[in-house]
Amino acid sequence: MKYALITGSSKGIGLAIAEELAKRGINILLVARDEELLKAEAEDIKNTNNVEVNYLAIDLSINGASQKLFDWCINKNYSVDILVNNAGYGLSGAFDKNELSDYNAMMQLNMNVIVELSYLFLDELKKHKQAFIVNIASSAAYQSVPGLNVYAASKSFVLSFSRGLNFELKDTNVFVVAVSPGTTDTNFAN
């Protein structure tokens, strides 16, 4: 059975993507940190759309979490043909306002996890007639943004990585796209 795996899918853009894919009859794998919220959203999507929905509560900003997520999919025989790398967060304010460890965790989630999951799932994605990697960047990826300096730079990475990977995979069945939303009415700022 094929699934779309969406990280950061307990709320906001990730949840909206999961709901839209489920409306199209696509089975869903929800991934985020909040298990209670994931469980509630999984039940709602399943009951509303008559698709299979499973979830994994995991903090992807922790080193090794991408491998655990991949292993979970393999062990459960979840065949992923759509990978949506949506999990991420931003830090705002003057550069020296935040701790270095906070910047490192944000860069881990916003950049490294996207590379790790794309790498880990690529062979699986290539097994399908058509497969997709959707990386959520930001309109901030196109400019330097004082007060969101590291966040904007991390999203520039997502955009550049997605464009390059799409070109590398042009002769395969895997399509890569970066989505660059602007200001969106979600709980992201909190």
GROMACS .gro file of C-alpha atoms in nm:
model
  190
    1MET     CA    1   0.000   0.000   0.000
    2LYS     CA    2   0.138   0.342  -0.098
    3TYR     CA    3   0.155   0.637   0.140
    4ALA     CA    4   0.236   1.006   0.148
    5LEU     CA    5   0.467   1.083   0.440
    6ILE     CA    6   0.434   1.437   0.573
    7THR     CA    7   0.664   1.572   0.844
    8GLY     CA    8   0.541   1.848   1.071
    9SER     CA    9   0.187   1.734   0.996
   10SER     CA   10   0.005   1.778   1.326
   11LYS     CA   11  -0.097   2.136   1.239
   12GLY     CA   12  -0.048   2.424   0.999
   13ILE     CA   13   0.074   2.373   0.643
   14GLY     CA   14   0.169   2.009   0.703
   15LEU     CA   15  -0.178   1.920   0.827
   16ALA     CA   16  -0.339   2.108   0.536
   17ILE     CA   17  -0.125   1.911   0.290
   18ALA     CA   18  -0.217   1.583   0.461
   19GLU     CA   19  -0.588   1.669   0.446
   20GLU     CA   20  -0.569   1.765   0.077
   21LEU     CA   21  -0.385   1.447  -0.018
   22ALA     CA   22  -0.633   1.235   0.181
   23LYS     CA   23  -0.922   1.400  -0.007
   24ARG     CA   24  -0.760   1.260  -0.322
   25GLY     CA   25  -0.766   0.907  -0.178
   26ILE     CA   26  -0.398   0.897  -0.081
   27ASN     CA   27  -0.301   0.709   0.237
   28ILE     CA   28  -0.121   0.924   0.491
   29LEU     CA   29   0.170   0.893   0.735
   30LEU     CA   30   0.170   1.181   0.982
   31VAL     CA   31   0.495   1.271   1.157
   32ALA     CA   32   0.538   1.535   1.430
   33ARG     CA   33   0.630   1.565   1.798
   34ASP     CA   34   0.287   1.582   1.966
   35GLU     CA   35   0.145   1.229   1.990
   36GLU     CA   36  -0.195   1.334   2.124
   37LEU     CA   37  -0.245   1.585   1.845
   38LEU     CA   38  -0.124   1.333   1.584
   39LYS     CA   39  -0.364   1.069   1.712
   40ALA     CA   40  -0.659   1.309   1.697
   41GLU     CA   41  -0.571   1.435   1.348
   42ALA     CA   42  -0.511   1.080   1.221
   43GLU     CA   43  -0.858   0.972   1.337
   44ASP     CA   44  -1.020   1.279   1.186
   45ILE     CA   45  -0.849   1.237   0.846
   46LYS     CA   46  -0.922   0.863   0.842
   47ASN     CA   47  -1.290   0.906   0.926
   48THR     CA   48  -1.343   1.198   0.689
   49ASN     CA   49  -1.165   1.051   0.385
   50ASN     CA   50  -1.178   0.672   0.416
   51VAL     CA   51  -0.801   0.632   0.374
   52GLU     CA   52  -0.536   0.461   0.584
   53VAL     CA   53  -0.369   0.700   0.826
   54ASN     CA   54  -0.084   0.613   1.059
   55TYR     CA   55   0.143   0.835   1.263
   56LEU     CA   56   0.476   0.852   1.441
   57ALA     CA   57   0.551   1.098   1.721
   58ILE     CA   58   0.919   1.189   1.693
   59ASP     CA   59   1.135   1.499   1.732
   60LEU     CA   60   1.320   1.516   1.402
   61SER     CA   61   1.561   1.781   1.532
   62ILE     CA   62   1.738   1.509   1.732
   63ASN     CA   63   2.033   1.347   1.556
   64GLY     CA   64   1.942   1.000   1.429
   65ALA     CA   65   1.567   1.070   1.417
   66SER     CA   66   1.555   1.058   1.035
   67GLN     CA   67   1.693   0.706   1.039
   68LYS     CA   68   1.439   0.604   1.305
   69LEU     CA   69   1.158   0.740   1.088
   70PHE     CA   70   1.288   0.557   0.783
   71ASP     CA   71   1.327   0.233   0.981
   72TRP     CA   72   0.969   0.269   1.112
   73CYS     CA   73   0.840   0.288   0.755
   74ILE     CA   74   1.047  -0.012   0.644
   75ASN     CA   75   0.949  -0.223   0.947
   76LYS     CA   76   0.579  -0.142   0.897
   77ASN     CA   77   0.599  -0.200   0.519
   78TYR     CA   78   0.483   0.154   0.444
   79SER     CA   79   0.569   0.216   0.079
   80VAL     CA   80   0.626   0.591   0.043
   81ASP     CA   81   0.572   0.749  -0.299
   82ILE     CA   82   0.523   1.106  -0.176
   83LEU     CA   83   0.766   1.259   0.074
   84VAL     CA   84   0.670   1.600   0.209
   85ASN     CA   85   0.950   1.762   0.409
   86ASN     CA   86   0.750   2.023   0.597
   87ALA     CA   87   0.883   2.012   0.955
   88GLY     CA   88   1.073   2.324   1.047
   89TYR     CA   89   1.079   2.632   1.263
   90GLY     CA   90   1.226   2.978   1.279
   91LEU     CA   91   1.401   3.194   1.534
   92SER     CA   92   1.351   3.568   1.520
   93GLY     CA   93   1.523   3.871   1.664
   94ALA     CA   94   1.878   3.998   1.668
   95PHE     CA   95   2.131   3.729   1.580
   96ASP     CA   96   2.294   3.735   1.924
   97LYS     CA   97   1.956   3.711   2.103
   98ASN     CA   98   1.925   3.333   2.059
   99GLU     CA   99   2.152   3.057   2.181
  100LEU     CA  100   2.390   2.884   1.940
  101SER     CA  101   2.237   2.549   2.037
  102ASP     CA  102   1.896   2.679   1.927
  103TYR     CA  103   2.037   2.781   1.588
  104ASN     CA  104   2.201   2.440   1.551
  105ALA     CA  105   1.873   2.261   1.628
  106MET     CA  106   1.687   2.480   1.378
  107MET     CA  107   1.945   2.417   1.106
  108GLN     CA  108   1.933   2.045   1.183
  109LEU     CA  109   1.557   2.038   1.130
  110ASN     CA  110   1.528   2.290   0.846
  111MET     CA  111   1.819   2.157   0.637
  112ASN     CA  112   1.983   1.834   0.751
  113VAL     CA  113   1.658   1.642   0.800
  114ILE     CA  114   1.546   1.729   0.446
  115VAL     CA  115   1.872   1.596   0.304
  116GLU     CA  116   1.864   1.288   0.527
  117LEU     CA  117   1.504   1.193   0.448
  118SER     CA  118   1.546   1.260   0.075
  119TYR     CA  119   1.856   1.041   0.075
  120LEU     CA  120   1.707   0.762   0.285
  121PHE     CA  121   1.380   0.741   0.089
  122LEU     CA  122   1.519   0.793  -0.262
  123ASP     CA  123   1.560   0.424  -0.350
  124GLU     CA  124   1.205   0.357  -0.225
  125LEU     CA  125   1.069   0.649  -0.426
  126LYS     CA  126   1.242   0.524  -0.742
  127LYS     CA  127   1.049   0.195  -0.717
  128HIS     CA  128   0.721   0.371  -0.801
  129LYS     CA  129   0.588   0.462  -1.143
  130GLN     CA  130   0.582   0.824  -1.028
  131ALA     CA  131   0.705   0.972  -0.700
  132PHE     CA  132   0.746   1.313  -0.543
  133ILE     CA  133   0.962   1.496  -0.292
  134VAL     CA  134   0.798   1.819  -0.177
  135ASN     CA  135   1.023   2.045   0.031
  136ILE     CA  136   0.866   2.338   0.211
  137ALA     CA  137   1.090   2.643   0.177
  138SER     CA  138   0.964   2.998   0.232
  139SER     CA  139   0.936   3.330   0.055
  140ALA     CA  140   1.222   3.422   0.290
  141ALA     CA  141   1.443   3.191   0.080
  142TYR     CA  142   1.472   3.461  -0.187
  143GLN     CA  143   1.620   3.736   0.029
  144SER     CA  144   1.826   3.820   0.332
  145VAL     CA  145   1.593   3.892   0.621
  146PRO     CA  146   1.737   4.082   0.918
  147GLY     CA  147   1.582   3.946   1.234
  148LEU     CA  148   1.523   3.610   1.061
  149ASN     CA  149   1.875   3.578   0.929
  150VAL     CA  150   1.951   3.210   0.995
  151TYR     CA  151   1.595   3.100   0.917
  152ALA     CA  152   1.601   3.273   0.578
  153ALA     CA  153   1.943   3.122   0.501
  154SER     CA  154   1.816   2.775   0.594
  155LYS     CA  155   1.520   2.816   0.358
  156SER     CA  156   1.756   2.936   0.081
  157PHE     CA  157   1.932   2.605   0.130
  158VAL     CA  158   1.602   2.417   0.092
  159LEU     CA  159   1.526   2.601  -0.232
  160SER     CA  160   1.872   2.546  -0.379
  161PHE     CA  161   1.886   2.181  -0.272
  162SER     CA  162   1.542   2.113  -0.420
  163ARG     CA  163   1.626   2.274  -0.753
  164GLY     CA  164   1.954   2.085  -0.781
  165LEU     CA  165   1.806   1.751  -0.679
  166ASN     CA  166   1.519   1.791  -0.924
  167PHE     CA  167   1.771   1.846  -1.204
  168GLU     CA  168   1.977   1.544  -1.095
  169LEU     CA  169   1.664   1.326  -1.099
  170LYS     CA  170   1.526   1.459  -1.429
  171ASP     CA  171   1.568   1.123  -1.604
  172THR     CA  172   1.396   0.930  -1.325
  173ASN     CA  173   1.039   0.894  -1.204
  174VAL     CA  174   1.103   1.116  -0.899
  175PHE     CA  175   1.002   1.481  -0.915
  176VAL     CA  176   1.128   1.734  -0.661
  177VAL     CA  177   0.961   2.066  -0.590
  178ALA     CA  178   1.015   2.343  -0.338
  179VAL     CA  179   0.708   2.526  -0.214
  180SER     CA  180   0.777   2.879  -0.088
  181PRO     CA  181   0.480   3.006   0.113
  182GLY     CA  182   0.471   3.361   0.237
  183THR     CA  183   0.310   3.473   0.558
  184THR     CA  184   0.053   3.208   0.645
  185ASP     CA  185  -0.212   3.203   0.915
  186THR     CA  186  -0.072   2.920   1.126
  187ASN     CA  187   0.076   2.888   1.475
  188PHE     CA  188   0.429   2.897   1.324
  189ALA     CA  189   0.522   3.229   1.483
  190ASN     CA  190   0.459   3.080   1.827
   0.00000   0.00000   0.00000
